[in-house]
Amino acid sequence: MEKYLEGLNAEQLRASTHLEGPLMIVAGAGSGKTKVLTTRVAHLINNGVDAFNILALTFTNKAAAEMKERVEHILGNSEARNLYIGTFHSIFARILRKEAPLLGYPSNFTIYDTDDAKSVIKGIVNAMQLDDKHYKPSYIYSRISAAKNGLINPAEYKLDRQIQQEDAQSKRPMMGDIYDAYVRQCFKNGAMDFDDLLLKMYLLLTTVPEVLSRYQRRFKYILIDVYQDTNTAQYNIIKLLGAMHENICVVGDDAQSIYSFRGATVQNILQFKDDYDDVTIVKLEQNYRSTLTILNVANNIIGNNKNQIPKELWTSNMEGEKIVLARTATDNDEGRFVADAIKEQQMRNHYANRDFSVLYRTNAQSRAFEESLRRMNIPYKLVGGTSFYQRKEVKDLLGYLRVIVNQQDEENLKRIINYPARGIGKTTQERMQIRAAESGNTFWQVAESGGWGSKVEEFTIMIKSFKILLEQKNAYDIAFLVGKHTGLIQELYNDKTVEGLARYENVQELLNSIKEFTETPDEEGELQDKTLGSYLQQITLLTDADTDANGDADAVRLMTVHAAKGLEFKCVFIVGMEENLFPSAMAMYDREGLEEERRLFYVAVTRAKERLWITFANSRYRFGSLIQNDPSRFLDEIPVDKLDRSHTGPGVRPGGGFNPGGSQGDIFSKPGALKKLPGKTGPTPSGRPAQAPTPRPTGSNTPSGSGSSDGFSMGIASEIAVGMKVEHQKFGIGKVLSLEGGISNRMASIDFGEGAKKIMLNYAKLRIVG
DNA sequence: TGATGCTAACTTTTT
DNA sequence: GTTAGCATCA
């Protein structure tokens, strides 16, 4: 047996050595899926398959690069460079770059991110004289996106009775027309949005038989990772591409399907066995990642979902530590608790910073952790979130680059035509816009045609002179010259404010990243494409996980649970486990939404290898005001004997009495939570009392910050009585309607003029005025 | 025409 | 608490 097959378990071996025919690998969390995928690719190559004939679709570009590297390592040669490997979007973008002219697009088409797309939509809504409060660009975008992912074009959209009914019901009868106009505008701009990369790929394969057969012949072997997160468009493309050889291998775990909001349907993996004849199914059920305790908890949680492929995830790992459940008073205390716990663990158990990750449901939660980690001098890295590439100054420079590559791109043309200010004002632009609409020409053609004054003429000449450079210079050289000659860098340099400095640095960082791109040897081996067009193509398709550029940095990782998919950490903090937050208020009210939230929680739990903390706060700031949430209902699904509850407060029932009519979120009075599920790993007699790691409580009862210099102070709960007039720093003057709770957690209902607000007296900054 | 300051809307999750 | 977009002023 080949050396690289040693050390695989029976099922892993079976999956890795399967050569011909459709294969479905149901891979539980931490079951060595990546290992199997890479081994299988190596094995294929080792058995005479040409790497050029293998297509592998992964979830992130980073995962793709890693896979390539590992295969190279196994084989001890550089054959793996010839693999066609990447995310759906980046692979299809690469193919479309070659084939787009067949569909009438320029091969240098621009890729619009969500913001660009919404901006186009907004322009259309305004042009159609519709109210953009009602026809919200974000709503329209998601609706269009759903249509595209379902392979429904505007004509079909308008004819679909159910869709029409939905739009009529939501009083948006013009949706179909907007969709139509949007598609036309993007086409005119020579631009594709994210969904177009899939849709146009599908269109290409279905309308140009020659192209279909070319790629069918090329991709003799197709591997798809995270198949549970594919949507209808992706499904159909794979079906087409794989039809000739049927050597399709899909890997997935229905329990980790967390992307239905963007059209993914778990049906794809559930149905796979019916899509092809003689499907080999392999289940990887041994978990190598987590302690027995963590795995038991995870199994118990997911057991509450009704719709799933039955499987039994087990492990021979040690029992490990109990899961620390911590309750804090506020979101800031939660941040402090986590930072303290990290410090404590580092002292006691010598963990490195990079062994920790903090996982939250929404990006907005990151700040409390950033602050507390910074205060404690613990290096951290924010993964994803508001991306670097969404910053205005970055988009401005990229806007220039996009226009230079593709002048049809009206969206970016309008962004930069008068930035930095060069005297091409709103009126001129509007007149040009009207002319473009009347003549059917593009905005650029109108600008170029002359007669708009010397300013416009200078601008078009400048862009054209940059365009000439495309042939001669690489991406970095052009970007540098653009920054210099447009005055963009000077403009930022002159701004000496703190923000101005940050913007200047961001642009420098962008330039650095372009330089890095031009200097990194191309992995594809097939084209040494260091042009600007090639750079722009990939930059828009970087995934959140990819933005974690120096992945080796010794830093704590902060990210959403979604971004953590596929990753693992020795120590994991799952934070903000509260009703309305996790599960999200948007997804709580129907079975499907709730089950997806539960799968998300399952994903979060299964990221942890050794230690897991779960935290929630009594109250947190949201939209600038303090709100209270009950503890998450999911906490009830954790077996109590797996929990270390020494940080949940002295016998106080979490949420008790705060939110009458709230959920059942009470982990202290629900024996039902202990219910074990049949077919799981079963109860494990805990031999020894868990050596609970005990980071010191962070004084969650002591409000921090004084705030009394201005007359407002916290912790004056005992002085406040019903009927008093008080002033709140935010809400102004109000009247105390009622009080509830004990002295340590007293709540007041206060009417600030717009109905009663519930305020926690211990933490609110209040002043008594009468 | 451009800059500054205020209001409103905002938060799921992402390619 | 932040940010984008709008209104107002210089």
Tab-separated table of N, CA and C in Angstrom, chain A residues 81 194 385 431 517 592:
chain	number	residue	atom	x	y	z
A	81	ARG	N	0.029	21.540	-9.279
A	81	ARG	CA	-0.163	22.903	-9.792
A	81	ARG	C	-1.143	22.944	-10.954
A	194	PHE	N	-22.191	38.697	-8.293
A	194	PHE	CA	-21.786	37.367	-7.825
A	194	PHE	C	-22.644	36.258	-8.426
A	385	GLY	N	-15.819	40.523	8.294
A	385	GLY	CA	-16.423	41.756	8.750
A	385	GLY	C	-16.399	42.785	7.640
A	431	ARG	N	-26.409	65.922	-17.125
A	431	ARG	CA	-26.654	66.167	-18.561
A	431	ARG	C	-26.059	65.038	-19.400
A	517	PHE	N	0.645	40.667	-5.258
A	517	PHE	CA	0.006	39.881	-6.316
A	517	PHE	C	0.922	39.751	-7.530
A	592	GLU	N	-37.763	25.902	9.846
A	592	GLU	CA	-36.557	25.843	9.024
A	592	GLU	C	-35.504	26.834	9.477
